[in-house]
Each structure stands twice: as C-alpha cells, then as structure tokens.
C-alpha cells in the first residue's frame, strides 16, 4: 500500500490569517449565542408559546394562534450543522431520523429544519484534495411520503467517511481516529457507526480501535442498498480540535489525548502505561530500549547500522523497524510500546508515537529545508499532550544527500523560503522525496545521551 501523499498540505491559514481568524471569531460568537439561546433551555420556550397559541385558537383567534405557533416553530429551529473548528462541520438531529445510506441521505423531523444541509463528513473541511474522495451527504426534512424503516436501531448513529487521505497513518489518526474518539467515546460503545467511502482493508486494519468505540457491527452505507435505517439520533461528521490532539476543555467528559492513548492500550493489549520499568523486581537491569523508525525510498537513514552500533555502545537495547512493511498494526504498536526512546525522520511513520508509553522520549529528525513549521504542526505540538518528551534533531547540510546534488551556494541551502514559495509540490519534491540522511554519529550520540537524561528513570549506563 503506497500512500499518495505523506504530509498535510500547508493549510490556507498561511494566507490571509487575519481574515480567517476574524471570520472564525465571528462564527464562534454567533454559535455561542445560538447555543446559549437554544441548547441551554431546549423546548422550554416553544412549550409556552404552543400553550399561548392554543389559548388563542380556543378563543376563536385561529389565524393569530397559527401565526404565533409557526413563528415559534421557526424560532425553535437551530442549525442542524455547526462548525466545530475550521477543519470540520458536525450535523446533529434527534427524533425520528431515517438514514438511506446508499443515497447519502438523512431524513429528519420536519419541525427541525426546512432547508437542506450538505456535509462531507471528513475532518479536512477546506482541503479539496482530501474531499475529492469523500461523498457528500444531504440532511433534510422527511418528505410527505416518509420512507419506511427497514431496520430500527435504538442507539444513535454516527456517520463518517474513511475516504480522504486515509491509508496514510498520520491522516488515519489525525483526520479520523482521534476525531472519532472525541465524537463518540462518551457513548461508551452504545453507538452505531455508519461509514461512507469505506475500504474493507481500512476497517480491518483499525478493527481493534473501532471495536473499543462501538459495540455494533459497522454499517457500510455505500453498500446498504435499499435499507432505510431509523435512529433516535444522528451525528454526521466528526468533531475536530487540533492536529493529533484533543482540547479537554471542549470535549465531553473532559477527555484528553491521555484517554485516547489509554483506549489504544486496551485495543492492542499494550502493557506499558509509563516508560518506567514495570515490575522493579526483574526489570531493574532492563536496558533502556531505542527504536529506530526506518524508511525506504525517501528520507532514508543511510547509516542505520552505524547508528544502532553507536546506540548499543551507550547501553541501549536497539530495535530497527519499518512501519510500512507491516500490515499488522497491533504488532507494531507493541514494539513501539516497548521502547523508551524513539527516533525517526519526519514522516507519517512517526504517528506510531501514539503507542509510546508515558514519559518516553521522542526524537524527530528534521531534514534540511526550513521544515521546522511542518515538524512542529504534525508531531512536536501534539507531543506534550501525549505525555512524551520531545526533541528535534535538525539535519545539517553535511548530513544530507542534498549536498551531493546541489552546490553549497544553491538556494536549496541559502534560501529554502524561495523553494517553499513555489508550492507544496516543489517543496516536497526537493526536501522530502529527494533527500536521504546520514546523521553524524558524534552529534547523534550527544542527542541520545540527552534523551537518557530526559527519561523518568535512571539506568546504570556503560557511559
Ligand atoms: C420500526 O418501528 C416502527 C415504529 O415502532 C414500526 O412501525 C416498524 O414496524 C418497525 N420496523 C421494523 C422493520 O422493525
């Protein structure tokens, strides 16, 4: 399986930041107004006015009564879809909800809305490349002749897409699995997943995680034929907070990334919650374990053997593994969970840090090319919430094969911004797809000694 792209594109936020922030703040204000108004006292107000209109009707003032009732119904309507972040919309409705998956249609109670709502239920709202592989769903009032329920469900449905950039581990987690956890964990499994753009291998690959979140067989909407499924409630689209992250202040039950990691430990039977040696009795002499994340094709460590020999001389138990050659994610998760220190070049394989135990050290090797922002947005910023000690190893010109391809005074070295300006295609062609790395063992040795100091426990080291 070859991923089409390994990195999130620099997002439009880089252009016209001010405008986007202003409109975000505006829409947030409007949202919170709507929320305080309707969510804090659901139905209360409409009840009053129904009574009022009934009184009017009973006094013979039928027209006035109907007018008041209609006005109230219109007022009680709150938006079906709201923006949870600039990355994602989420639509929600309760009552008599009917889902016709094969036409991507959700019918809701007529009192709830008179308009049609459209949503692509994948958390990269402004990313045309991702959304090209995501079907659009329609949410609308049930027609006069309501489609008959072929299946009655007693739990809420959550509709989401596994199209987009899935198949790339970073996107599997940041676009789908973390948002899915955030949106559904509080149902404690009593939720029906309705998946669109499903790929069987993806559902199998992450079946252990999906089973932690839902007690029911997943419904593949695209293959659901004539079925009309009736639910007491539907949520379409997943809440998104931030890249590989959760904001506990905004999540149900205050869930945080630590809870997400805990769920992963359960899903894959990962033994180590923390990087301290478990069971001091027999583990006192356990060597600290270093896992080197290996890559083939691009951003390759050219001196992997030298790197591991040096690390062994420092007293590390060293493993080298390439996540792309295994389809058994659980097996890889257990290997990662056994590590105290993980080092790897920036790329989707580093997403495996979600399986590291608390307090482990994560060294991201950042290739040449002023890629600090990319390293930060993808893996550095999420690290503290994952309870990892993060450090960056920035590749120097003489550690990069770019030095064999370009003269020292080439803009590739002297002015990386000029390459960035040409767009993502050029940036990734030069710095991501055409660069291999050979870290200086002396420099790397210092980085590993530093990592040992960051570990929560002190080991008896050779030196
Ligand atoms: C679903 O529930 C409705 C309302 O209770 C009922 O009329 C209908 O027969 C049920 N359909 C199925 C397929 O069980």
Coordinates of N, CA, C and O in Angstrom, one line a residue, residues 287-288 311-316 448-449 452 458-463:
X287 N 17.7 -2.8 30.1 CA 18.3 -1.7 29.4 C 17.2 -0.8 28.8 O 16.2 -1.2 28.4
X288 N 17.6 0.5 28.7 CA 16.6 1.4 28.0 C 16.6 1.0 26.5 O 17.6 0.6 26.0
X311 N 24.5 3.4 19.4 CA 23.5 3.4 20.5 C 23.7 2.2 21.4 O 23.6 2.3 22.6
X312 N 24.0 1.0 20.8 CA 24.3 -0.1 21.7 C 25.5 0.1 22.6 O 25.5 -0.2 23.8
X313 N 26.5 0.9 22.1 CA 27.7 1.1 22.9 C 27.3 2.1 24.0 O 28.0 2.1 25.0
X314 N 26.2 2.8 23.9 CA 25.7 3.6 25.0 C 24.9 2.8 26.0 O 24.5 3.4 27.0
X315 N 24.7 1.6 25.7 CA 23.9 0.8 26.7 C 22.4 0.6 26.3 O 21.7 0.0 27.0
X316 N 22.1 1.0 25.1 CA 20.7 0.8 24.6 C 20.5 -0.6 24.1 O 21.4 -1.2 23.5
X448 N 21.4 11.3 22.0 CA 20.9 10.1 22.7 C 21.2 10.2 24.2 O 20.4 9.8 25.1
X449 N 22.4 10.7 24.5 CA 22.7 10.9 26.0 C 21.7 11.9 26.6 O 21.3 11.7 27.7
X452 N 18.5 10.1 27.3 CA 18.6 9.3 28.5 C 18.3 10.1 29.8 O 17.7 9.7 30.7
X458 N 16.5 6.4 36.1 CA 17.9 6.4 35.8 C 18.4 5.0 35.7 O 18.1 4.1 36.4
X459 N 19.2 4.8 34.6 CA 19.7 3.5 34.3 C 21.2 3.4 34.7 O 21.9 4.4 34.6
X460 N 21.7 2.2 34.9 CA 23.1 2.1 35.1 C 23.7 2.0 33.6 O 23.4 1.0 32.9
X461 N 24.4 3.0 33.2 CA 24.8 3.1 31.9 C 26.3 2.8 31.7 O 27.1 3.0 32.7
X462 N 26.7 2.2 30.6 CA 28.1 2.0 30.3 C 28.9 3.3 30.4 O 29.9 3.3 31.0
X463 N 28.3 4.3 29.9 CA 29.0 5.6 30.0 C 28.0 6.7 29.7 O 27.5 6.8 28.6

